[in-house]
PDB file of C-alpha atoms in Angstrom:
ATOM      1  CA  MET A   1      -9.013  -7.781  -5.344  1.00  0.00           C
ATOM      2  CA  ARG A   2     -11.974  -7.604  -3.043  1.00  0.00           C
ATOM      3  CA  ASP A   3     -13.694  -4.231  -3.229  1.00  0.00           C
ATOM      4  CA  SER A   4     -13.707  -0.666  -4.524  1.00  0.00           C
ATOM      5  CA  ASN A   5     -10.984   0.377  -2.070  1.00  0.00           C
ATOM      6  CA  ASP A   6      -8.536  -2.016  -3.704  1.00  0.00           C
ATOM      7  CA  ALA A   7      -7.396   0.470  -6.362  1.00  0.00           C
ATOM      8  CA  LEU A   8      -6.473   2.906  -3.581  1.00  0.00           C
ATOM      9  CA  LEU A   9      -4.815   0.094  -1.662  1.00  0.00           C
ATOM     10  CA  LEU A  10      -2.607  -0.680  -4.661  1.00  0.00           C
ATOM     11  CA  ASP A  11      -1.793   3.034  -5.015  1.00  0.00           C
ATOM     12  CA  LEU A  12      -0.723   3.172  -1.357  1.00  0.00           C
ATOM     13  CA  ILE A  13       1.492   0.094  -1.627  1.00  0.00           C
ATOM     14  CA  GLU A  14       3.095   1.314  -4.851  1.00  0.00           C
ATOM     15  CA  TRP A  15       3.681   4.791  -3.357  1.00  0.00           C
ATOM     16  CA  ILE A  16       5.360   3.350  -0.244  1.00  0.00           C
ATOM     17  CA  ASP A  17       7.463   0.942  -2.295  1.00  0.00           C
ATOM     18  CA  ARG A  18       8.719   3.698  -4.625  1.00  0.00           C
ATOM     19  CA  ASP A  19      10.621   5.686  -1.994  1.00  0.00           C
ATOM     20  CA  GLU A  20      11.592   5.662   1.681  1.00  0.00           C
ATOM     21  CA  ARG A  21       8.565   6.749   3.739  1.00  0.00           C
ATOM     22  CA  THR A  22       8.333   7.614   7.389  1.00  0.00           C
ATOM     23  CA  TYR A  23       5.202   6.751   9.306  1.00  0.00           C
ATOM     24  CA  ALA A  24       4.495  10.494   9.619  1.00  0.00           C
ATOM     25  CA  ASP A  25       4.771  10.883   5.819  1.00  0.00           C
ATOM     26  CA  VAL A  26       2.336   8.038   5.263  1.00  0.00           C
ATOM     27  CA  MET A  27      -0.134   9.371   7.807  1.00  0.00           C
ATOM     28  CA  ASP A  28       0.018  12.876   6.325  1.00  0.00           C
ATOM     29  CA  ALA A  29      -0.688  11.534   2.861  1.00  0.00           C
ATOM     30  CA  TRP A  30      -3.040   8.604   3.515  1.00  0.00           C
ATOM     31  CA  ARG A  31      -4.859   8.861   6.829  1.00  0.00           C
ATOM     32  CA  THR A  32      -8.562   9.463   6.504  1.00  0.00           C
ATOM     33  CA  SER A  33     -11.420   9.729   8.945  1.00  0.00           C
ATOM     34  CA  CYS A  34     -13.843   8.368   6.359  1.00  0.00           C
ATOM     35  CA  PRO A  35     -15.023   4.920   7.471  1.00  0.00           C
ATOM     36  CA  ARG A  36     -15.660   3.990   3.828  1.00  0.00           C
ATOM     37  CA  LEU A  37     -11.999   4.508   2.826  1.00  0.00           C
ATOM     38  CA  PRO A  38      -9.858   2.726   5.421  1.00  0.00           C
ATOM     39  CA  VAL A  39      -6.919   2.269   3.039  1.00  0.00           C
ATOM     40  CA  TRP A  40      -4.156   2.413   5.645  1.00  0.00           C
ATOM     41  CA  GLU A  41      -6.046   0.132   8.021  1.00  0.00           C
ATOM     42  CA  ASP A  42      -6.817  -2.370   5.236  1.00  0.00           C
ATOM     43  CA  ALA A  43      -3.164  -2.464   4.175  1.00  0.00           C
ATOM     44  CA  ASN A  44      -2.135  -3.232   7.760  1.00  0.00           C
ATOM     45  CA  ASP A  45      -4.901  -5.769   8.380  1.00  0.00           C
ATOM     46  CA  ARG A  46      -3.998  -7.648   5.200  1.00  0.00           C
ATOM     47  CA  GLY A  47      -0.271  -7.685   6.052  1.00  0.00           C
ATOM     48  CA  LEU A  48       0.694  -5.618   2.996  1.00  0.00           C
ATOM     49  CA  VAL A  49       2.718  -3.024   4.922  1.00  0.00           C
ATOM     50  CA  THR A  50       4.632  -2.975   8.180  1.00  0.00           C
ATOM     51  CA  ARG A  51       6.129  -0.374  10.507  1.00  0.00           C
ATOM     52  CA  VAL A  52       9.770  -0.722  11.500  1.00  0.00           C
ATOM     53  CA  SER A  53      12.078   1.329  13.677  1.00  0.00           C
ATOM     54  CA  GLU A  54      15.155   2.426  11.762  1.00  0.00           C
ATOM     55  CA  GLY A  55      17.710   4.894  13.042  1.00  0.00           C
ATOM     56  CA  GLY A  56      15.297   6.219  15.638  1.00  0.00           C
ATOM     57  CA  ARG A  57      12.579   6.817  13.029  1.00  0.00           C
ATOM     58  CA  SER A  58       9.350   4.936  12.480  1.00  0.00           C
ATOM     59  CA  MET A  59       9.395   3.770   8.850  1.00  0.00           C
ATOM     60  CA  VAL A  60       6.777   2.050   6.729  1.00  0.00           C
ATOM     61  CA  ARG A  61       7.787  -0.792   4.416  1.00  0.00           C
ATOM     62  CA  VAL A  62       5.904  -2.925   1.931  1.00  0.00           C
ATOM     63  CA  THR A  63       5.879  -6.582   2.961  1.00  0.00           C
ATOM     64  CA  GLU A  64       6.483  -9.486   0.621  1.00  0.00           C
ATOM     65  CA  GLU A  65       2.704  -9.979   0.510  1.00  0.00           C
ATOM     66  CA  GLY A  66       2.351  -6.372  -0.666  1.00  0.00           C
ATOM     67  CA  ARG A  67       4.970  -6.824  -3.374  1.00  0.00           C
ATOM     68  CA  ALA A  68       3.300 -10.053  -4.492  1.00  0.00           C
ATOM     69  CA  LEU A  69       0.021  -8.156  -4.839  1.00  0.00           C
ATOM     70  CA  LEU A  70       1.758  -5.537  -7.012  1.00  0.00           C
ATOM     71  CA  ARG A  71       3.308  -8.275  -9.159  1.00  0.00           C
ATOM     72  CA  ARG A  72      -0.071  -9.946  -9.637  1.00  0.00           C
ATOM     73  CA  ARG A  73      -1.578  -6.603 -10.625  1.00  0.00           C
ATOM     74  CA  ASP A  74       1.271  -5.953 -13.071  1.00  0.00           C
ATOM     75  CA  SER A  75       1.017  -9.393 -14.679  1.00  0.00           C
ATOM     76  CA  SER A  76      -2.763  -9.034 -14.933  1.00  0.00           C
ATOM     77  CA  THR A  77      -2.322  -5.657 -16.669  1.00  0.00           C
ATOM     78  CA  VAL A  78       0.112  -7.182 -19.170  1.00  0.00           C
ATOM     79  CA  GLN A  79      -2.263 -10.083 -19.870  1.00  0.00           C
ATOM     80  CA  HIS A  80      -5.199  -7.701 -20.439  1.00  0.00           C
ATOM     81  CA  ALA A  81      -3.107  -5.520 -22.762  1.00  0.00           C
ATOM     82  CA  SER A  82      -1.995  -8.582 -24.761  1.00  0.00           C
ATOM     83  CA  ALA A  83      -5.573  -9.766 -25.172  1.00  0.00           C
ATOM     84  CA  ALA A  84      -6.737  -6.390 -26.508  1.00  0.00           C
TER      85      ALA A  84
END
């Protein structure tokens, strides 16, 4: 992970992956005008999420890169817990 926004980035990816989310839902919950917290923009720039058209709705999906990031986080958490 690269910076302090990464914890929020992981939260966003996990939240999207947990349930079906429309683009409007994601924007209502995650859009910010704060230039220090560009979570949505970072997720897009890093290829962790994608927008797709489905049944006339704009949906947001986690990409394979996003799921891989979640898996790495989960395996890192397990390794840290085992070492404690």
